[in-house]
């Protein structure tokens, strides 16, 4: 850049007249003695001087003989346009003057007015200096503008300058790219086209409250050309001109991703909270060793009635609200968690806000995070209903036991009353019968016919009474377990023949045809002869009693069809038959079908009951097939061998100690005991030989109790099962109930109770009924 001067250092003078040139030099040197005056008079000299450069100003004659002043001006304008050019001429008309100024001359001075020369030079130099300064300033401005524009255009933030009316004065490239608008489109837009309607109000506030100098933070949602929402954050500042708001400047950046991540995080926290709060238990966390809660789920408030803030706010809240009897144990268990023993699981009571006691099962674990202080956490589950149910079951059990004892006592009283009564009746009855016999035999003197007839009736009544009393005595014996069989090998065929023979006259007296069919070669079987005679006599007696004259009774004895290990006896009559609804009851004690005629009044309803008990004591089973007005067939089966009399038990349990204990216990009671260690093994055993009773554990590996029971019910129907479990109220029990009925024994169970239960089931005849179904014995046809 040219160095500017206030005093010229070098002036170029183009003048062909030497005198004039000298005159000028003097004037100039007088004013600026330091200044170098370069004088040229030809075109070549002028051009050379210009080439050398360094002239602050050019003075030129207007009319030169060989080089016109205007040509010199043109050369100067071309080579150094910034250097002022003044014409100094003797004669210059107004037209020429104007033309010269138009052509770029700075000024002109007439030679006869040289006094103007110095001021004109000064002014020209000042103007030139001013012009250079202005150009420099303009260049600087242009440069800095370009720098700023470059800065804004390349900024990654979005920048916009907006008029108070909302028109865009400027938006940078990031803005256009992010919002998908071209520069031309931006020119047509209002800021309200790109800001989400929700933020228009806030935007207007910014325009109104804008004040210079202060940028205010701003966040909002922008909409791209295609409607995509853009979360932005940044600041807004204002620019004022002459005290009036000229524009607002916005610099912001896209935070959509961060915003969405925050929203997703919040949503996931809300989901997690909802999950924790929906757990049917109090989820908690506490510090160690203070045991102060750092977190509890809302269930805490629902369950115990204290606000969550109290749980976490009060230092000793947990300890203070544990039932005093459970406090020490619960606190010790929680405090004793270590790296080695990380989990605890215990039950205790807490006191609720309403004063009630809540039973909780707390599943606690120790949690040590990298470098952090150890914490414990857990879930408290409300087990109050279970505890209440358990207490109820215990109460009911106690009540039942008391009722049972009471019933047993009363039963014993009744039994002993029957027993005493029967004995007290039997002695005088025997004596009355004996005296009647003496009288009838004529040992006390002769009797007339009527007297003999009446005594006969009295004797028959005594006989009937004796049968009744004997039945009563037998029933009492059976009830009290005092009926013992005297089993010996006996020929059933002979026995049947004898009873038929004995009863023959009675049947004949009623015009009933009585016959028997016995399979030849039947083996002897373990039979109490006296009791079996009683059974067959009872059945025959009933057949005669309920069959009208002209009817027929057939007694058969043979091997049971398809079951050669059993003997089969049937008594078939053509009597009145038994209605279906009575058939399942006629073997009950004291049950009678009231027909309203004399025949039914002859008994007390103990006959069939005794038959069933005696047959079952022999290890057999009895049943009836009958049709009203057609007749009845009573059938029973007996085992051929002694061994079959023992019931087969199968014990399925995964605990070897339990298996061993039950085997010894039940074998000592004359049961055939087999064992299996799980459900699968149990089913295999059953397939080998079906037992009479199954004792089944519920919690077992391989095949659980309920699954085993399901299979048992599928393949062996209603075989009696005793469920023997320590989890009488658990989930397995619920599953097992789907395959009821079964008898329940809660572990641990006293030995006598196990034996008693097995006996009861056996005595209840369930085994026999099952056996009958299981053996699939054919029912005798009615013909
Ligand atoms: P009861 O002393 O009444 O004979 P049982 O126990 O021997 O008592 O018989 C019970 C009921 O069974 C009788 O009341 C009778 O109705 C019915 N019953 C028994 N045997 C027969 C039969 N052979 N035919 C028809 N009904 C019979």
PDB file of C-alpha atoms in Angstrom, residues 430-617:
ATOM      1  CA  UNK A 430     -81.727-119.434  77.052  1.00  0.00           C
ATOM      2  CA  UNK A 431     -83.345-120.422  80.282  1.00  0.00           C
ATOM      3  CA  UNK A 432     -86.848-119.565  78.944  1.00  0.00           C
ATOM      4  CA  UNK A 433     -86.163-121.664  75.793  1.00  0.00           C
ATOM      5  CA  UNK A 434     -84.838-124.595  77.854  1.00  0.00           C
ATOM      6  CA  UNK A 435     -87.929-124.582  80.072  1.00  0.00           C
ATOM      7  CA  UNK A 436     -90.188-124.437  76.995  1.00  0.00           C
ATOM      8  CA  UNK A 437     -88.319-127.490  75.627  1.00  0.00           C
ATOM      9  CA  UNK A 438     -88.760-129.297  78.960  1.00  0.00           C
ATOM     10  CA  UNK A 439     -92.472-128.515  78.865  1.00  0.00           C
ATOM     11  CA  UNK A 440     -92.808-129.567  75.237  1.00  0.00           C
ATOM     12  CA  UNK A 441     -90.937-132.794  75.920  1.00  0.00           C
ATOM     13  CA  UNK A 442     -93.692-133.568  78.562  1.00  0.00           C
ATOM     14  CA  UNK A 443     -91.123-133.731  81.352  1.00  0.00           C
ATOM     15  CA  UNK A 444     -93.307-131.452  83.512  1.00  0.00           C
ATOM     16  CA  UNK A 445     -96.489-133.338  82.891  1.00  0.00           C
ATOM     17  CA  UNK A 446     -98.755-134.095  79.954  1.00  0.00           C
ATOM     18  CA  UNK A 447     -99.857-131.225  77.630  1.00  0.00           C
ATOM     19  CA  UNK A 448    -102.812-130.981  75.321  1.00  0.00           C
ATOM     20  CA  UNK A 449    -102.434-130.207  71.612  1.00  0.00           C
ATOM     21  CA  UNK A 450    -103.155-126.509  71.917  1.00  0.00           C
ATOM     22  CA  UNK A 451    -100.607-126.135  74.703  1.00  0.00           C
ATOM     23  CA  UNK A 452     -97.948-127.893  72.560  1.00  0.00           C
ATOM     24  CA  UNK A 453     -98.822-125.648  69.597  1.00  0.00           C
ATOM     25  CA  UNK A 454     -98.568-122.454  71.699  1.00  0.00           C
ATOM     26  CA  UNK A 455     -95.314-123.573  73.289  1.00  0.00           C
ATOM     27  CA  UNK A 456     -93.985-124.255  69.746  1.00  0.00           C
ATOM     28  CA  UNK A 457     -94.746-120.656  68.778  1.00  0.00           C
ATOM     29  CA  UNK A 458     -93.076-119.387  71.961  1.00  0.00           C
ATOM     30  CA  UNK A 459     -89.986-121.521  71.233  1.00  0.00           C
ATOM     31  CA  UNK A 460     -89.790-120.189  67.635  1.00  0.00           C
ATOM     32  CA  UNK A 461     -89.981-116.637  68.991  1.00  0.00           C
ATOM     33  CA  UNK A 462     -87.174-117.459  71.379  1.00  0.00           C
ATOM     34  CA  UNK A 463     -85.151-118.819  68.452  1.00  0.00           C
ATOM     35  CA  UNK A 464     -85.704-115.643  66.455  1.00  0.00           C
ATOM     36  CA  UNK A 465     -84.786-113.534  69.425  1.00  0.00           C
ATOM     37  CA  UNK A 466     -81.630-115.606  69.860  1.00  0.00           C
ATOM     38  CA  UNK A 467     -80.659-114.961  66.208  1.00  0.00           C
ATOM     39  CA  UNK A 468     -81.208-111.254  66.746  1.00  0.00           C
ATOM     40  CA  UNK A 469     -79.178-111.185  69.924  1.00  0.00           C
ATOM     41  CA  UNK A 470     -76.376-113.180  68.306  1.00  0.00           C
ATOM     42  CA  UNK A 471     -76.348-110.790  65.353  1.00  0.00           C
ATOM     43  CA  UNK A 472     -76.159-107.842  67.754  1.00  0.00           C
ATOM     44  CA  UNK A 473     -73.285-109.465  69.629  1.00  0.00           C
ATOM     45  CA  UNK A 474     -71.434-110.188  66.371  1.00  0.00           C
ATOM     46  CA  UNK A 475     -71.928-106.633  65.141  1.00  0.00           C
ATOM     47  CA  UNK A 476     -70.506-105.318  68.413  1.00  0.00           C
ATOM     48  CA  UNK A 477     -67.541-107.638  68.110  1.00  0.00           C
ATOM     49  CA  UNK A 478     -66.879-106.411  64.567  1.00  0.00           C
ATOM     50  CA  UNK A 479     -67.156-102.765  65.585  1.00  0.00           C
ATOM     51  CA  UNK A 480     -64.725-103.178  68.412  1.00  0.00           C
ATOM     52  CA  UNK A 481     -62.319-105.269  66.350  1.00  0.00           C
ATOM     53  CA  UNK A 482     -62.898-108.228  68.625  1.00  0.00           C
ATOM     54  CA  UNK A 483     -64.132-110.548  65.910  1.00  0.00           C
ATOM     55  CA  UNK A 484     -61.294-112.987  65.282  1.00  0.00           C
ATOM     56  CA  UNK A 485     -61.551-115.592  62.530  1.00  0.00           C
ATOM     57  CA  UNK A 486     -60.418-119.114  63.005  1.00  0.00           C
ATOM     58  CA  UNK A 487     -59.119-119.784  59.503  1.00  0.00           C
ATOM     59  CA  UNK A 488     -58.525-123.397  58.565  1.00  0.00           C
ATOM     60  CA  UNK A 489     -58.462-125.219  55.242  1.00  0.00           C
ATOM     61  CA  UNK A 490     -62.109-126.009  54.646  1.00  0.00           C
ATOM     62  CA  UNK A 491     -64.009-127.454  51.661  1.00  0.00           C
ATOM     63  CA  UNK A 492     -66.397-124.735  50.564  1.00  0.00           C
ATOM     64  CA  UNK A 493     -68.325-127.291  48.478  1.00  0.00           C
ATOM     65  CA  UNK A 494     -69.103-129.393  51.538  1.00  0.00           C
ATOM     66  CA  UNK A 495     -70.010-126.356  53.560  1.00  0.00           C
ATOM     67  CA  UNK A 496     -72.505-125.179  50.912  1.00  0.00           C
ATOM     68  CA  UNK A 497     -74.032-128.634  50.708  1.00  0.00           C
ATOM     69  CA  UNK A 498     -74.478-128.792  54.479  1.00  0.00           C
ATOM     70  CA  UNK A 499     -76.164-125.374  54.720  1.00  0.00           C
ATOM     71  CA  UNK A 500     -78.481-126.207  51.791  1.00  0.00           C
ATOM     72  CA  UNK A 501     -79.399-129.487  53.445  1.00  0.00           C
ATOM     73  CA  UNK A 502     -80.102-127.750  56.773  1.00  0.00           C
ATOM     74  CA  UNK A 503     -82.266-125.105  55.157  1.00  0.00           C
ATOM     75  CA  UNK A 504     -84.030-127.568  52.873  1.00  0.00           C
ATOM     76  CA  UNK A 505     -87.046-128.164  55.150  1.00  0.00           C
ATOM     77  CA  UNK A 506     -87.667-124.386  55.569  1.00  0.00           C
ATOM     78  CA  UNK A 507     -87.660-123.869  51.807  1.00  0.00           C
ATOM     79  CA  UNK A 508     -89.856-126.905  51.274  1.00  0.00           C
ATOM     80  CA  UNK A 509     -92.244-125.590  53.960  1.00  0.00           C
ATOM     81  CA  UNK A 510     -92.687-122.481  51.803  1.00  0.00           C
ATOM     82  CA  UNK A 511     -92.985-124.477  48.548  1.00  0.00           C
ATOM     83  CA  UNK A 512     -89.700-123.093  47.258  1.00  0.00           C
ATOM     84  CA  UNK A 513     -87.427-125.282  45.156  1.00  0.00           C
ATOM     85  CA  UNK A 514     -83.938-125.127  46.637  1.00  0.00           C
ATOM     86  CA  UNK A 515     -80.964-126.708  44.852  1.00  0.00           C
ATOM     87  CA  UNK A 516     -77.238-126.264  44.646  1.00  0.00           C
ATOM     88  CA  UNK A 517     -74.560-126.576  41.962  1.00  0.00           C
ATOM     89  CA  UNK A 518     -70.986-127.192  43.071  1.00  0.00           C
ATOM     90  CA  UNK A 519     -67.960-127.328  40.768  1.00  0.00           C
ATOM     91  CA  UNK A 520     -66.248-130.637  41.326  1.00  0.00           C
ATOM     92  CA  UNK A 521     -62.657-130.667  42.659  1.00  0.00           C
ATOM     93  CA  UNK A 522     -62.708-127.268  44.372  1.00  0.00           C
ATOM     94  CA  UNK A 523     -59.671-126.961  46.668  1.00  0.00           C
ATOM     95  CA  UNK A 524     -59.890-126.283  50.387  1.00  0.00           C
ATOM     96  CA  UNK A 525     -59.598-122.596  51.249  1.00  0.00           C
ATOM     97  CA  UNK A 526     -58.691-120.695  54.454  1.00  0.00           C
ATOM     98  CA  UNK A 527     -62.159-120.360  55.962  1.00  0.00           C
ATOM     99  CA  UNK A 528     -63.695-119.927  59.406  1.00  0.00           C
ATOM    100  CA  UNK A 529     -66.275-122.686  59.091  1.00  0.00           C
ATOM    101  CA  UNK A 530     -68.667-121.341  61.680  1.00  0.00           C
ATOM    102  CA  UNK A 531     -68.644-117.785  60.254  1.00  0.00           C
ATOM    103  CA  UNK A 532     -68.899-118.907  56.611  1.00  0.00           C
ATOM    104  CA  UNK A 533     -71.886-121.090  57.556  1.00  0.00           C
ATOM    105  CA  UNK A 534     -73.388-117.966  59.128  1.00  0.00           C
ATOM    106  CA  UNK A 535     -72.852-115.998  55.887  1.00  0.00           C
ATOM    107  CA  UNK A 536     -74.403-118.589  53.573  1.00  0.00           C
ATOM    108  CA  UNK A 537     -77.246-119.278  56.031  1.00  0.00           C
ATOM    109  CA  UNK A 538     -78.003-115.556  56.231  1.00  0.00           C
ATOM    110  CA  UNK A 539     -78.138-115.243  52.437  1.00  0.00           C
ATOM    111  CA  UNK A 540     -80.286-118.366  52.114  1.00  0.00           C
ATOM    112  CA  UNK A 541     -82.539-117.220  54.940  1.00  0.00           C
ATOM    113  CA  UNK A 542     -83.126-113.906  53.186  1.00  0.00           C
ATOM    114  CA  UNK A 543     -83.701-115.680  49.839  1.00  0.00           C
ATOM    115  CA  UNK A 544     -86.360-117.884  51.437  1.00  0.00           C
ATOM    116  CA  UNK A 545     -87.819-114.911  53.324  1.00  0.00           C
ATOM    117  CA  UNK A 546     -88.156-112.687  50.239  1.00  0.00           C
ATOM    118  CA  UNK A 547     -89.198-115.387  47.718  1.00  0.00           C
ATOM    119  CA  UNK A 548     -92.869-116.228  47.423  1.00  0.00           C
ATOM    120  CA  UNK A 549     -94.097-119.860  47.360  1.00  0.00           C
ATOM    121  CA  UNK A 550     -93.483-121.530  44.026  1.00  0.00           C
ATOM    122  CA  UNK A 551     -90.179-119.716  43.582  1.00  0.00           C
ATOM    123  CA  UNK A 552     -86.716-121.163  43.127  1.00  0.00           C
ATOM    124  CA  UNK A 553     -83.372-120.710  44.873  1.00  0.00           C
ATOM    125  CA  UNK A 554     -80.046-121.912  43.452  1.00  0.00           C
ATOM    126  CA  UNK A 555     -76.801-121.872  45.396  1.00  0.00           C
ATOM    127  CA  UNK A 556     -73.538-122.254  43.392  1.00  0.00           C
ATOM    128  CA  UNK A 557     -69.914-122.686  44.390  1.00  0.00           C
ATOM    129  CA  UNK A 558     -67.097-122.551  41.812  1.00  0.00           C
ATOM    130  CA  UNK A 559     -63.860-120.880  40.785  1.00  0.00           C
ATOM    131  CA  UNK A 560     -64.320-117.187  39.925  1.00  0.00           C
ATOM    132  CA  UNK A 561     -64.410-116.837  36.126  1.00  0.00           C
ATOM    133  CA  UNK A 562     -61.080-115.398  34.857  1.00  0.00           C
ATOM    134  CA  UNK A 563     -59.781-115.415  38.443  1.00  0.00           C
ATOM    135  CA  UNK A 564     -58.697-118.894  39.354  1.00  0.00           C
ATOM    136  CA  UNK A 565     -57.179-117.537  42.594  1.00  0.00           C
ATOM    137  CA  UNK A 566     -60.690-116.793  43.934  1.00  0.00           C
ATOM    138  CA  UNK A 567     -63.672-118.941  44.934  1.00  0.00           C
ATOM    139  CA  UNK A 568     -67.069-117.670  43.935  1.00  0.00           C
ATOM    140  CA  UNK A 569     -70.385-118.351  45.718  1.00  0.00           C
ATOM    141  CA  UNK A 570     -73.801-117.127  44.569  1.00  0.00           C
ATOM    142  CA  UNK A 571     -77.320-117.374  46.014  1.00  0.00           C
ATOM    143  CA  UNK A 572     -79.937-116.682  43.347  1.00  0.00           C
ATOM    144  CA  UNK A 573     -83.619-116.357  44.021  1.00  0.00           C
ATOM    145  CA  UNK A 574     -86.719-115.518  42.048  1.00  0.00           C
ATOM    146  CA  UNK A 575     -88.080-113.294  44.839  1.00  0.00           C
ATOM    147  CA  UNK A 576     -89.267-109.718  45.104  1.00  0.00           C
ATOM    148  CA  UNK A 577     -85.948-108.188  44.087  1.00  0.00           C
ATOM    149  CA  UNK A 578     -84.428-104.950  45.388  1.00  0.00           C
ATOM    150  CA  UNK A 579     -84.942-101.503  43.881  1.00  0.00           C
ATOM    151  CA  UNK A 580     -81.768 -99.899  42.488  1.00  0.00           C
ATOM    152  CA  UNK A 581     -81.769 -97.064  45.046  1.00  0.00           C
ATOM    153  CA  UNK A 582     -81.605 -99.556  47.910  1.00  0.00           C
ATOM    154  CA  UNK A 583     -78.976-101.831  46.427  1.00  0.00           C
ATOM    155  CA  UNK A 584     -76.028 -99.706  47.509  1.00  0.00           C
ATOM    156  CA  UNK A 585     -77.334 -99.489  51.107  1.00  0.00           C
ATOM    157  CA  UNK A 586     -78.549-102.951  51.964  1.00  0.00           C
ATOM    158  CA  UNK A 587     -75.107-103.963  53.306  1.00  0.00           C
ATOM    159  CA  UNK A 588     -75.138-101.018  55.742  1.00  0.00           C
ATOM    160  CA  UNK A 589     -75.620-101.673  59.403  1.00  0.00           C
ATOM    161  CA  UNK A 590     -79.297-101.674  60.449  1.00  0.00           C
ATOM    162  CA  UNK A 591     -80.484-100.830  56.906  1.00  0.00           C
ATOM    163  CA  UNK A 592     -83.831-102.305  55.959  1.00  0.00           C
ATOM    164  CA  UNK A 593     -86.091-101.850  52.987  1.00  0.00           C
ATOM    165  CA  UNK A 594     -89.424-101.108  54.533  1.00  0.00           C
ATOM    166  CA  UNK A 595     -91.900-103.069  52.446  1.00  0.00           C
ATOM    167  CA  UNK A 596     -94.668-102.814  54.994  1.00  0.00           C
ATOM    168  CA  UNK A 597     -95.319-106.546  55.135  1.00  0.00           C
ATOM    169  CA  UNK A 598     -94.605-108.978  57.906  1.00  0.00           C
ATOM    170  CA  UNK A 599     -91.542-110.540  56.311  1.00  0.00           C
ATOM    171  CA  UNK A 600     -89.364-107.428  56.707  1.00  0.00           C
ATOM    172  CA  UNK A 601     -90.286-107.104  60.324  1.00  0.00           C
ATOM    173  CA  UNK A 602     -88.599-110.349  61.162  1.00  0.00           C
ATOM    174  CA  UNK A 603     -85.031-108.972  61.209  1.00  0.00           C
ATOM    175  CA  UNK A 604     -83.179-105.947  62.515  1.00  0.00           C
ATOM    176  CA  UNK A 605     -81.166-105.103  59.396  1.00  0.00           C
ATOM    177  CA  UNK A 606     -77.899-106.638  60.571  1.00  0.00           C
ATOM    178  CA  UNK A 607     -77.840-109.797  58.400  1.00  0.00           C
ATOM    179  CA  UNK A 608     -76.240-108.422  55.238  1.00  0.00           C
ATOM    180  CA  UNK A 609     -73.982-106.118  57.247  1.00  0.00           C
ATOM    181  CA  UNK A 610     -72.567-109.154  59.048  1.00  0.00           C
ATOM    182  CA  UNK A 611     -72.245-111.027  55.721  1.00  0.00           C
ATOM    183  CA  UNK A 612     -70.201-108.213  54.202  1.00  0.00           C
ATOM    184  CA  UNK A 613     -67.966-107.813  57.265  1.00  0.00           C
ATOM    185  CA  UNK A 614     -67.338-111.541  57.548  1.00  0.00           C
ATOM    186  CA  UNK A 615     -66.615-111.944  53.813  1.00  0.00           C
ATOM    187  CA  UNK A 616     -64.215-109.002  53.934  1.00  0.00           C
ATOM    188  CA  UNK A 617     -62.531-110.410  57.017  1.00  0.00           C
TER     189      UNK A 617
END
